[in-house]
XYZ file of C-alpha atoms in Angstrom:
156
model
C 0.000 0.000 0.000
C 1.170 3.248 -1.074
C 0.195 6.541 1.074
C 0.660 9.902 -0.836
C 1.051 12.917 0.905
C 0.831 16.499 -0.543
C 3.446 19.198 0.648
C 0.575 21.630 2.217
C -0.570 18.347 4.129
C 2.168 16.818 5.747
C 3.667 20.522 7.026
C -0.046 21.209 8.488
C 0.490 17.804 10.197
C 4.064 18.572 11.204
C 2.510 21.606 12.908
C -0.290 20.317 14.364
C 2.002 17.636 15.715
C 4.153 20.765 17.278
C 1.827 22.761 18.784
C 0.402 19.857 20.905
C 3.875 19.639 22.552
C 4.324 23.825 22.472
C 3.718 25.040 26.517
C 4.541 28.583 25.025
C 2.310 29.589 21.956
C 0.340 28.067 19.175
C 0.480 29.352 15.977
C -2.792 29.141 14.430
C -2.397 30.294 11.322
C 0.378 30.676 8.506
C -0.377 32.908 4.865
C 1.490 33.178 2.255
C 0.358 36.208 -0.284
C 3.005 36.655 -3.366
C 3.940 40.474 -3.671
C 4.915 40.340 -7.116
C 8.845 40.423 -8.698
C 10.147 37.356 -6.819
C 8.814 38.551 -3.583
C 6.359 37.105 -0.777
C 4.713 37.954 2.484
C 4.642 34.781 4.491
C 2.306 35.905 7.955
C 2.070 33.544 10.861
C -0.822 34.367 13.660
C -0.137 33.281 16.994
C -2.274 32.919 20.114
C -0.969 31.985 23.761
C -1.419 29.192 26.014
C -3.933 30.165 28.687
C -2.825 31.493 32.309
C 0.398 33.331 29.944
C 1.046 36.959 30.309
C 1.656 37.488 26.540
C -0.415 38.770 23.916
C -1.718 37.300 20.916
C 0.779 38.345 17.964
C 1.154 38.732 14.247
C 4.396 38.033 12.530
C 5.716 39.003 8.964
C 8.048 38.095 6.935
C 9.684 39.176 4.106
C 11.028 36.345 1.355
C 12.402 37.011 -2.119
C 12.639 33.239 -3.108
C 13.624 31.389 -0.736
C 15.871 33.560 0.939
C 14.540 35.253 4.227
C 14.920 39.343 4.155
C 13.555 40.190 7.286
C 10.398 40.020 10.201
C 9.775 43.412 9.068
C 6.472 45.911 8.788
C 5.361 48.579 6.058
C 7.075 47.085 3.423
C 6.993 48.286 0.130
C 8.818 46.864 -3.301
C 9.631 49.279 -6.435
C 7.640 49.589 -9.484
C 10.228 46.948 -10.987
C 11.292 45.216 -8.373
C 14.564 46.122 -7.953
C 14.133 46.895 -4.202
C 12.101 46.659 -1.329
C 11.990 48.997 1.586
C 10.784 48.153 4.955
C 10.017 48.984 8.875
C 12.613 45.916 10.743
C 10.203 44.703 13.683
C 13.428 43.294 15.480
C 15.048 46.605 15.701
C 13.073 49.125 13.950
C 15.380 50.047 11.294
C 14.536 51.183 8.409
C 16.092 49.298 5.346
C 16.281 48.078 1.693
C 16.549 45.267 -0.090
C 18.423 44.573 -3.274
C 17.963 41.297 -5.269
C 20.414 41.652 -7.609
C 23.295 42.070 -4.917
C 21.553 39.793 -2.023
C 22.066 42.802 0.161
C 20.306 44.856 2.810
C 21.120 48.120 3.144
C 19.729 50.370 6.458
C 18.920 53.570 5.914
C 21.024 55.495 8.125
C 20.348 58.858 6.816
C 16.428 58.422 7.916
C 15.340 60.149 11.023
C 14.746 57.499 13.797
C 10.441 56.734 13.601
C 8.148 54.521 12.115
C 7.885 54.173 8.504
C 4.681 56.085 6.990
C 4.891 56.233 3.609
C 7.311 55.187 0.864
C 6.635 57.069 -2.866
C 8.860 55.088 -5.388
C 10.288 57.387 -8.698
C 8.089 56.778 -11.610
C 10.902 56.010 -13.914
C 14.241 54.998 -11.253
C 13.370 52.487 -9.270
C 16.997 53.951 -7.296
C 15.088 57.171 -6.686
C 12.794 57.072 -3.327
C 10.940 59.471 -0.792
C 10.554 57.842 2.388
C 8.437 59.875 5.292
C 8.789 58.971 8.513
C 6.932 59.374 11.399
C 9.200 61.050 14.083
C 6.593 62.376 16.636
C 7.491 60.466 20.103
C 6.288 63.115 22.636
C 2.654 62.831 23.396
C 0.171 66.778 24.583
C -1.078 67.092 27.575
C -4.050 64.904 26.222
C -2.510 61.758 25.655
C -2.491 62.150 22.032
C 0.169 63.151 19.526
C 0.079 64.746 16.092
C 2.208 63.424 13.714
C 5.256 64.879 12.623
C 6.211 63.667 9.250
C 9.814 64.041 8.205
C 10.175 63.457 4.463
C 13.522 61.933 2.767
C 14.661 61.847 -1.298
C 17.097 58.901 -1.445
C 18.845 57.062 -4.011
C 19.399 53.257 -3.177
C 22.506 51.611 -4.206
């Protein structure tokens, strides 16, 4: 007797297998959603064991093939595909990707803050404005405008 397996079946059985031995978190769910140029978004939801102080979580990840680029947020890849920018969640650098040299590249030159928005040039994929969020300091209400600092780059 012969017992066929598909891919998407045994690893769903591989994980089921692991989270009945996991006493720290379950992941529940695992996406992967192709960003076009080589690149995917691979998004694994996680929920806690009961009676643990953490919070559910989200996780994303950044592939271009098979090689991992980062657990990273507000990502966005060039008209062409020649780079991606993104928001690192492990240390909240902002960086880019090149495919052709393997490489990231963090974007020292950006103000420290969380990435807002990314406008690519229409014709140079090289050319980039990145804003960036810098506000830290919350008014006397709690709340906190933001202050947008906007950066013309070229990537290398």
């Amino acid at each position: 007797m012969t017992l066929r397996l598909s891919l998407s079946t045994f690893i769903s059985g591989i994980v089921a297998l692991l989270l009945c031995f996991s006493a720290h978190a379950q992941v529940l769910t695992q996406t992967k959603q192709d960003l076009g140029n080589g690149f995917y978004l691979q998004e694994s939801k996680q929920i806690n064991v009961a009676g643990r102080w953490h919070s559910d979580k989200t996780f994303k990840f950044l592939y271009f093939g098979k090689r991992h680029v980062c657990q990273c947020s507000n990502i966005s890849i060039s008209p062409n595909g020649k780079f991606a920018l993104f928001q690192d969640a492990t240390n909240l650098n902002i960086a880019s990707f090149n495919p052709n040299k393997n490489s990231v590249t963090v974007l020292s030159k950006l103000p420290a803050g969380k990435l807002h928005e990314v406008t690519w040039d229409k014709k140079d994929d090289r050319k980039v404005e990145v804003s960036v969020d810098i506000q830290q300091n919350k008014g006397a209400d709690g709340h906190s405008a933001p202050e947008i600092k906007k950066t013309r780059l070229r990537l290398k």
